[in-house]
CSV table of C-alpha atoms in Angstrom, one decimal:
chain,number,residue,atom,x,y,z
A,1,ASP,CA,103.6,124.0,160.3
A,2,TRP,CA,106.7,125.9,159.3
A,3,GLN,CA,108.8,122.8,159.0
A,4,ASP,CA,106.4,121.5,156.2
A,5,VAL,CA,106.9,124.9,154.5
A,6,ILE,CA,110.7,124.9,154.4
A,7,PHE,CA,111.5,121.1,154.0
A,8,GLN,CA,111.0,119.2,150.7
A,9,ASN,CA,111.4,115.8,149.2
A,10,ALA,CA,114.8,116.4,147.5
A,11,THR,CA,115.4,114.9,144.1
A,12,PHE,CA,118.6,113.3,143.0
A,13,GLN,CA,120.0,112.7,139.6
A,14,LYS,CA,123.2,111.2,138.3
A,15,TYR,CA,124.5,110.5,134.8
A,16,ASP,CA,127.8,108.9,133.7
A,17,LEU,CA,129.3,108.3,130.2
A,18,THR,CA,132.4,106.3,129.7
A,19,VAL,CA,134.4,105.5,126.5
A,20,SER,CA,137.3,103.1,126.5
A,21,LYS,CA,139.4,101.5,123.8
A,22,GLY,CA,142.8,99.9,123.5
A,23,ASN,CA,145.1,97.5,121.8
A,24,GLU,CA,148.2,95.5,122.8
A,25,ASN,CA,150.2,98.7,123.2
A,26,THR,CA,147.8,101.4,124.3
A,27,GLN,CA,144.7,101.5,126.5
A,28,PHE,CA,142.7,104.7,127.3
A,29,LEU,CA,139.5,105.6,129.1
A,30,LEU,CA,137.5,108.9,128.9
A,31,GLY,CA,134.6,109.5,131.2
A,32,ALA,CA,132.3,112.3,132.1
A,33,GLY,CA,129.6,112.6,134.7
A,34,TYR,CA,127.0,114.9,136.3
A,35,LEU,CA,125.4,114.8,139.7
A,36,GLY,CA,122.4,117.0,140.7
A,37,GLN,CA,121.1,117.1,144.3
A,38,GLU,CA,118.4,119.2,145.7
A,39,GLY,CA,118.7,120.1,149.4
A,40,THR,CA,116.1,119.0,151.9
A,41,VAL,CA,115.6,122.7,152.7
A,42,ARG,CA,114.1,124.6,149.8
A,43,TYR,CA,116.3,126.8,147.6
A,44,SER,CA,119.4,124.7,148.4
A,45,GLY,CA,121.2,122.1,146.3
A,46,LEU,CA,124.3,121.4,144.3
A,47,GLY,CA,125.5,120.4,140.9
A,48,ARG,CA,128.7,118.5,140.2
A,49,TYR,CA,130.5,117.9,136.9
A,50,ASN,CA,133.5,115.7,136.4
A,51,ILE,CA,135.8,114.4,133.7
A,52,ARG,CA,138.4,111.7,134.0
A,53,PHE,CA,141.0,110.5,131.5
A,54,ASN,CA,143.4,107.5,131.8
A,55,ILE,CA,146.0,106.3,129.4
A,56,ASP,CA,148.7,103.7,129.5
A,57,SER,CA,150.9,103.3,126.5
A,58,LYS,CA,153.9,101.0,125.6
A,59,VAL,CA,155.9,103.3,123.3
A,60,ASN,CA,158.5,100.7,122.6
A,61,ASP,CA,160.2,97.7,124.2
A,62,LYS,CA,161.9,99.9,126.8
A,63,LEU,CA,159.5,102.8,127.4
A,64,ASN,CA,156.1,102.9,129.0
A,65,VAL,CA,154.2,106.2,129.7
A,66,GLY,CA,150.8,106.9,131.2
A,67,ALA,CA,148.6,109.5,132.8
A,68,ASN,CA,145.6,109.6,135.1
A,69,LEU,CA,143.8,113.0,135.2
A,70,ASN,CA,140.6,114.1,137.0
A,71,LEU,CA,138.7,117.4,136.8
A,72,ALA,CA,135.6,118.3,138.8
A,73,ARG,CA,133.5,121.4,139.3
A,74,THR,CA,130.9,121.8,142.0
A,75,ASP,CA,128.4,124.7,142.2
A,76,GLU,CA,126.4,124.8,145.5
A,77,ASP,CA,123.5,127.0,146.6
A,78,MET,CA,123.7,127.1,150.4
A,79,ILE,CA,121.4,128.3,153.1
A,80,ASP,CA,122.2,129.3,156.7
A,81,VAL,CA,121.5,126.3,158.9
A,82,GLU,CA,123.5,127.5,161.9
A,83,ILE,CA,122.1,128.8,165.2
A,84,ASN,CA,120.3,131.7,163.7
A,85,GLY,CA,119.5,129.9,160.5
A,86,VAL,CA,116.4,128.8,158.5
A,87,VAL,CA,115.7,125.6,160.6
A,88,ARG,CA,115.8,127.5,163.9
A,89,SER,CA,113.6,130.2,162.5
A,90,ALA,CA,111.1,127.5,161.5
A,91,LEU,CA,111.1,126.1,165.0
A,92,PHE,CA,110.5,129.4,166.7
A,93,GLN,CA,108.2,131.2,164.2
A,94,PRO,CA,104.6,131.3,165.6
A,95,PRO,CA,102.2,129.3,163.4
A,96,THR,CA,99.9,132.3,163.4
A,97,VAL,CA,102.3,134.1,161.0
A,98,ASP,CA,101.3,133.7,157.3
A,99,VAL,CA,103.7,132.5,154.7
A,100,TYR,CA,102.7,135.2,152.1
A,101,ASN,CA,101.0,138.6,152.1
A,102,PRO,CA,98.0,139.1,149.9
A,103,ASP,CA,100.2,140.7,147.3
A,104,GLY,CA,102.5,137.6,147.1
A,105,THR,CA,105.4,139.0,149.1
A,106,TYR,CA,106.6,137.1,152.2
A,107,ALA,CA,104.7,137.9,155.4
A,108,GLY,CA,106.4,138.6,158.7
A,109,PRO,CA,105.5,138.5,162.4
A,110,ALA,CA,103.4,141.2,164.0
A,111,THR,CA,104.7,143.3,166.9
A,112,ASN,CA,103.5,140.8,169.4
A,113,GLU,CA,104.8,137.8,167.5
A,114,GLY,CA,108.5,138.4,167.9
A,115,ASP,CA,111.1,139.3,165.3
A,116,ALA,CA,112.1,136.0,163.7
A,117,GLN,CA,112.4,136.1,159.9
A,118,ASN,CA,109.9,134.3,157.7
A,119,PRO,CA,111.7,130.9,157.3
A,120,LEU,CA,110.8,130.5,153.6
A,121,GLY,CA,111.7,134.1,152.8
A,122,MET,CA,115.0,133.6,154.7
A,123,ALA,CA,115.8,130.5,152.5
A,124,ASP,CA,114.7,132.3,149.3
A,125,ARG,CA,116.8,135.4,150.1
A,126,SER,CA,119.8,133.4,151.0
A,127,ASP,CA,122.4,134.3,148.4
A,128,LYS,CA,125.3,132.1,149.6
A,129,THR,CA,127.0,130.3,146.8
A,130,SER,CA,130.2,128.2,146.5
A,131,GLN,CA,132.2,127.3,143.4
A,132,ASN,CA,134.7,124.6,143.9
A,133,ASN,CA,137.2,123.5,141.2
A,134,LEU,CA,139.4,120.3,141.7
A,135,ALA,CA,142.1,118.9,139.5
A,136,PHE,CA,144.2,115.9,140.5
A,137,GLY,CA,146.1,113.2,138.8
A,138,ASN,CA,149.6,112.0,137.8
A,139,ILE,CA,151.7,111.3,134.8
A,140,PHE,CA,154.5,108.8,134.7
A,141,GLY,CA,157.2,107.2,132.6
A,142,GLU,CA,159.1,103.9,133.1
A,143,TYR,CA,162.3,103.1,131.1
A,144,SER,CA,164.0,99.7,131.1
A,145,ILE,CA,167.7,100.4,131.0
A,146,LEU,CA,168.4,96.7,131.2
A,147,SER,CA,166.1,93.7,131.6
A,148,ASN,CA,166.5,93.9,135.3
A,149,LEU,CA,167.1,97.6,135.8
A,150,LYS,CA,164.3,100.1,135.5
A,151,PHE,CA,163.9,103.8,136.1
A,152,ARG,CA,160.5,105.3,136.9
A,153,SER,CA,159.5,108.9,137.3
A,154,SER,CA,156.1,110.2,138.2
A,155,LEU,CA,154.6,113.7,138.8
A,156,GLY,CA,151.4,114.0,140.9
A,157,VAL,CA,149.3,117.1,141.4
A,158,ASN,CA,146.3,118.1,143.5
A,159,ILE,CA,145.0,121.5,142.9
A,160,TYR,CA,141.9,122.9,144.6
A,161,SER,CA,140.2,126.3,144.5
A,162,THR,CA,137.0,127.6,146.0
A,163,LEU,CA,135.1,130.9,145.9
A,164,THR,CA,132.4,131.5,148.4
A,165,ARG,CA,130.0,134.5,148.3
A,166,ASP,CA,127.6,135.3,151.0
A,167,PHE,CA,125.3,138.3,150.3
A,168,ASP,CA,122.8,139.3,153.0
A,169,PRO,CA,120.2,141.6,151.4
A,170,THR,CA,118.0,144.2,153.0
A,171,PHE,CA,114.4,143.3,153.6
A,172,ALA,CA,111.2,144.2,155.6
A,173,GLU,CA,108.7,141.5,156.7
A,174,GLY,CA,106.4,142.7,159.4
A,175,ASN,CA,108.4,143.1,162.6
A,176,ALA,CA,111.5,141.5,161.0
A,177,ASN,CA,113.8,143.5,158.9
A,178,ARG,CA,117.4,144.2,157.8
A,179,THR,CA,118.3,147.7,156.9
A,180,THR,CA,121.9,147.2,155.8
A,181,ASN,CA,123.1,144.7,153.2
A,182,SER,CA,126.5,143.1,153.2
A,183,LEU,CA,128.8,140.9,151.2
A,184,LEU,CA,131.4,138.4,152.5
A,185,GLN,CA,133.6,136.9,149.8
A,186,THR,CA,136.3,134.2,150.5
A,187,SER,CA,138.7,132.5,148.1
A,188,ILE,CA,140.9,129.5,148.9
A,189,ASN,CA,143.6,128.3,146.5
A,190,TYR,CA,145.5,125.1,147.4
A,191,SER,CA,148.1,123.1,145.5
A,192,ASP,CA,150.1,120.0,146.4
A,193,ILE,CA,152.8,118.6,144.0
A,194,ILE,CA,154.7,115.4,144.4
A,195,TRP,CA,157.6,114.4,142.2
A,196,GLU,CA,159.0,110.9,142.7
A,197,ASN,CA,161.9,109.1,141.0
A,198,THR,CA,163.1,105.5,141.6
A,199,LEU,CA,165.7,103.2,140.2
A,200,ASN,CA,165.0,99.5,140.7
A,201,PHE,CA,167.6,96.7,140.2
A,202,LYS,CA,166.6,93.0,140.4
A,203,PRO,CA,169.7,90.8,139.7
A,204,GLN,CA,169.6,87.0,140.0
A,205,ILE,CA,172.7,85.3,141.6
A,206,GLY,CA,172.7,81.7,140.5
A,207,GLU,CA,169.4,79.8,140.8
A,208,SER,CA,168.8,80.4,144.5
A,209,VAL,CA,169.5,84.0,145.3
A,210,LYS,CA,167.3,86.9,144.3
A,211,LEU,CA,168.2,90.6,145.0
A,212,ASP,CA,165.8,93.5,144.8
A,213,ILE,CA,167.5,96.9,145.2
A,214,LEU,CA,165.6,100.1,145.1
A,215,THR,CA,166.8,103.7,145.5
A,216,GLY,CA,164.8,106.9,145.0
A,217,ASN,CA,163.8,110.3,146.1
A,218,THR,CA,160.6,112.2,146.5
A,219,ILE,CA,160.0,116.0,146.6
A,220,GLU,CA,156.6,117.3,147.8
A,221,SER,CA,155.6,121.0,147.9
A,222,SER,CA,152.3,122.3,149.3
A,223,LYS,CA,150.8,125.8,149.3
A,224,ASN,CA,147.5,127.2,150.6
A,225,GLN,CA,146.4,130.8,150.2
A,226,VAL,CA,143.3,132.2,151.8
A,227,MET,CA,141.8,135.7,151.1
A,228,SER,CA,138.6,137.2,152.2
A,229,GLY,CA,136.8,140.6,151.9
A,230,TYR,CA,133.8,142.1,153.6
A,231,ARG,CA,131.7,145.3,153.0
A,232,GLU,CA,128.4,146.7,153.9
A,233,GLY,CA,126.1,149.4,152.4
A,234,PHE,CA,125.4,148.4,148.8
A,235,ALA,CA,123.2,150.5,146.6
A,236,GLY,CA,120.7,147.7,146.2
A,237,ASN,CA,120.2,143.9,146.3
A,238,MET,CA,120.5,143.4,142.5
A,239,ASP,CA,123.1,140.8,141.3
A,240,PHE,CA,125.1,143.4,139.3
A,241,LEU,CA,125.7,145.4,142.4
A,242,GLN,CA,127.1,142.5,144.4
A,243,TYR,CA,130.8,143.1,144.2
A,244,LEU,CA,133.1,144.2,147.0
A,245,ASP,CA,133.9,147.7,145.6
A,246,GLY,CA,130.1,148.3,145.6
A,247,GLY,CA,130.0,148.5,149.4
A,248,SER,CA,130.3,151.9,151.0
A,249,PHE,CA,131.5,151.2,154.5
A,250,ASN,CA,132.8,148.8,157.1
A,251,ASP,CA,135.3,147.2,154.8
A,252,LYS,CA,137.5,144.4,156.2
A,253,THR,CA,140.1,142.2,154.5
A,254,ARG,CA,142.1,139.2,155.6
A,255,GLY,CA,144.6,137.0,154.0
A,256,ASN,CA,147.0,134.1,154.8
A,257,LEU,CA,149.6,132.1,153.0
A,258,TYR,CA,150.8,128.7,154.2
A,259,GLU,CA,153.6,126.7,152.6
A,260,TRP,CA,155.6,123.6,153.4
A,261,SER,CA,157.8,121.2,151.6
A,262,LEU,CA,159.4,117.8,152.2
A,263,ALA,CA,162.4,116.2,150.5
A,264,SER,CA,163.0,112.4,150.9
A,265,PHE,CA,165.8,110.1,149.8
A,266,TYR,CA,165.5,106.4,150.4
A,267,GLY,CA,167.0,103.0,149.6
A,268,ARG,CA,165.9,99.4,150.1
A,269,ALA,CA,167.7,96.1,149.6
A,270,SER,CA,166.0,92.7,149.8
A,271,VAL,CA,167.5,89.3,149.6
A,272,ASP,CA,165.6,86.1,148.9
A,273,ILE,CA,167.6,82.9,149.3
A,274,LYS,CA,165.7,79.8,148.0
A,275,GLY,CA,162.5,81.5,149.0
A,276,ARG,CA,163.4,80.3,152.5
A,277,TYR,CA,165.5,83.1,154.0
A,278,LEU,CA,164.2,86.6,153.5
A,279,MET,CA,166.1,89.7,154.6
A,280,THR,CA,165.3,93.4,153.9
A,281,ALA,CA,167.1,96.6,155.0
A,282,ASN,CA,165.6,100.1,154.5
A,283,VAL,CA,166.9,103.6,155.1
A,284,ARG,CA,165.3,106.9,154.4
A,285,VAL,CA,166.4,110.5,155.0
A,286,ASP,CA,163.7,113.1,155.2
A,287,GLY,CA,164.1,116.9,155.3
A,288,SER,CA,161.1,119.0,156.3
A,289,SER,CA,160.5,122.7,156.2
A,290,ARG,CA,158.5,122.4,159.4
A,291,PHE,CA,161.8,122.4,161.3
A,292,GLY,CA,164.6,124.8,161.6
A,293,LYS,CA,167.8,124.3,159.6
A,294,SER,CA,169.7,122.6,162.4
A,295,ASN,CA,166.9,120.0,162.9
A,296,ARG,CA,165.5,119.7,159.4
A,297,TRP,CA,166.8,116.3,158.5
A,298,GLY,CA,166.0,112.9,160.1
A,299,THR,CA,167.3,109.4,159.3
A,300,PHE,CA,165.0,106.4,159.7
A,301,PRO,CA,166.4,102.9,159.2
A,302,SER,CA,164.7,99.5,159.5
A,303,VAL,CA,165.6,95.9,159.0
A,304,SER,CA,163.6,92.6,158.9
A,305,PHE,CA,164.4,88.9,158.7
A,306,GLY,CA,162.0,86.1,157.8
A,307,TRP,CA,162.6,82.4,157.9
A,308,ARG,CA,160.2,80.0,156.2
A,309,ILE,CA,160.8,77.1,158.5
A,310,SER,CA,158.2,75.0,156.8
A,311,ASP,CA,160.4,74.6,153.8
A,312,GLU,CA,163.3,73.2,155.8
A,313,PRO,CA,164.0,69.4,155.3
A,314,PHE,CA,163.7,68.8,159.0
A,315,PHE,CA,160.2,70.3,159.2
A,316,ASN,CA,157.6,67.6,159.1
A,317,ILE,CA,154.4,68.6,160.9
A,318,GLY,CA,151.4,67.5,158.8
A,319,PHE,CA,148.8,69.9,160.1
A,320,ILE,CA,151.0,73.0,159.5
A,321,ASN,CA,151.2,74.0,155.8
A,322,GLU,CA,153.4,77.1,156.3
A,323,LEU,CA,155.4,78.5,159.2
A,324,LYS,CA,157.4,81.7,158.7
A,325,PRO,CA,158.4,83.7,161.8
A,326,ARG,CA,159.4,87.3,161.0
A,327,PHE,CA,161.6,89.6,163.1
A,328,SER,CA,161.9,93.3,162.4
A,329,TRP,CA,163.2,96.6,163.9
A,330,GLY,CA,162.9,100.1,162.6
A,331,SER,CA,162.2,103.7,163.3
A,332,LEU,CA,159.5,106.1,162.0
A,333,GLY,CA,159.5,109.8,161.8
A,334,ASN,CA,156.5,112.2,162.4
A,335,GLN,CA,156.5,115.8,161.2
A,336,ASP,CA,152.8,116.6,162.0
A,337,ILE,CA,153.3,119.8,164.0
A,338,GLY,CA,152.5,123.4,163.1
A,339,LEU,CA,154.1,124.8,160.0
A,340,TYR,CA,156.1,127.4,161.7
A,341,ALA,CA,156.5,126.2,165.3
A,342,PHE,CA,160.3,126.8,165.1
A,343,SER,CA,160.1,130.5,164.4
A,344,SER,CA,158.4,133.5,165.8
A,345,ASN,CA,155.3,134.7,163.9
A,346,LEU,CA,154.7,138.4,163.6
A,347,SER,CA,151.3,140.2,163.6
A,348,GLN,CA,150.4,143.8,163.0
A,349,VAL,CA,149.8,146.0,166.1
A,350,PHE,CA,148.9,149.6,166.7
A,351,TYR,CA,150.7,151.9,169.2
A,352,THR,CA,149.9,155.5,170.1
A,353,ILE,CA,152.8,157.7,170.7
A,354,GLY,CA,153.7,161.4,171.0
A,355,SER,CA,151.6,164.5,171.5
A,356,PRO,CA,149.2,164.8,169.8
A,357,GLN,CA,148.9,161.1,170.1
A,358,ILE,CA,149.3,159.5,166.7
A,359,PRO,CA,148.6,155.8,166.1
A,360,LEU,CA,151.5,154.0,164.4
A,361,VAL,CA,151.5,150.6,162.8
A,362,GLY,CA,154.2,148.1,163.8
A,363,TYR,CA,154.8,144.3,164.2
A,364,ALA,CA,155.2,142.2,167.3
A,365,PRO,CA,155.6,138.5,168.1
A,366,ALA,CA,152.2,136.8,167.9
A,367,SER,CA,153.0,133.4,169.4
A,368,ASP,CA,155.5,131.3,171.3
A,369,PHE,CA,158.1,129.3,169.3
A,370,ASN,CA,160.7,126.7,169.9
A,371,PRO,CA,163.8,126.6,167.6
A,372,ASP,CA,164.6,123.1,168.9
A,373,VAL,CA,161.5,121.3,167.6
A,374,ARG,CA,162.6,118.3,165.6
A,375,TRP,CA,161.4,115.0,164.1
A,376,GLU,CA,159.4,112.8,166.5
A,377,THR,CA,161.0,109.3,166.2
A,378,THR,CA,159.3,106.1,167.1
A,379,THR,CA,161.1,102.7,167.2
C-alpha cells in the first residue's frame, strides 16, 4: 500500500520561554519560542523560531515611551502535492512495484507498469525549501503638553522576506527517469510602514460640558518586490552545485516591483453635555497613489447625535433602565482597486523589421487604463 509508505504519524513540538519584570515606571517582557512540525507526508515539515519584546516606560511625569517588537523565522521542507505530486503518484503506482531495489536504492516501475515515479523516492528527492523571515512591531511616544493636551507619535513596521528554492534532480528508477535537472529560485521582499501622529485636547467647560478634540495624520507606504530565476543543466545533483549560475541552458528571469502609499489627515470633535446629549463630528482627507493626480484626494465627513432620554426628568418608565437613540450620517472611501489602474502599463515586445529581418526589442501598452478612476464613496 503506497499510501502507508508515504504517510506518517507526524510529531509536533512547541517550546516557549517568557521573562517579564517591572516597577511603577517601567514594565518589559521578553519571550522566545520554537515550534517543530513534521509533515504527514514523509520528508516534509517545518521549524519556526520567534522572539518578542515589549516595553512600556514612564520617563517622567510628561513623557511615556514604549515598543512592541516581534521577530520570526520559518524554515520549511516542502514536497510536491499538486496534480503530479507525491500523493497522486502513490494513488496510481501499481502495488507490484517494490519500494527498494536489493542494493537499497529506490525501485521503479517496469516497462509494463507505467512511468510513475516511486512515491517515496519522489518525496525523498524533493529539494524544495522555503525560508521566511518576518519582523513587525511599533514604537511610540506620548507627551503631555498640558494636563488635558497630549501629543502621541507611533511608527509601525511590517517587513517580510521569503526565499524559495525548488531543485529537481536527475534520477533513474526503472521506467521512470529525469535526464535534466533544474532549479527555480524565487525571492519576495515586502515592507509596510505606518507613521501616525495625533494631538488630543480634552477641555472641561464648567461641570456639565466635556469636549474631546482630536487631530492627526497618518502616512503609510508599502512596497513589494518579486524576483525569480530558472535554469536547467547542472553538472550534478550535489548541494554545492545548486546555484543559478551553475545551470547551462534554458535560463529565465522575472521580476516585478509594486509600490503604493496613502496620506491621511483627520479631525474629530465630540461634545458631551451632562452625559445626556452627545454629539460628534469627524472629517478625514485621504490621498492615495492608486489614483491619478487630479483624483488622488477624497474628503469623507461624518456626524452623529445621541440623546440619553432615560436621564431626562420626564422619563419615568420603570422597566427601561436606559434609552439612548442615536442618529448618524457619514461617508466612507474605498481605494481597493489595482495599483496602477489610472495609467498605462508597458511590457516588452519583439518586432522583426528590415532585410535581413532583425528582431528588435520595444515596449507597448500591456493593459487598458482609465485616468478618471477615483475614490469609491459610500454614504
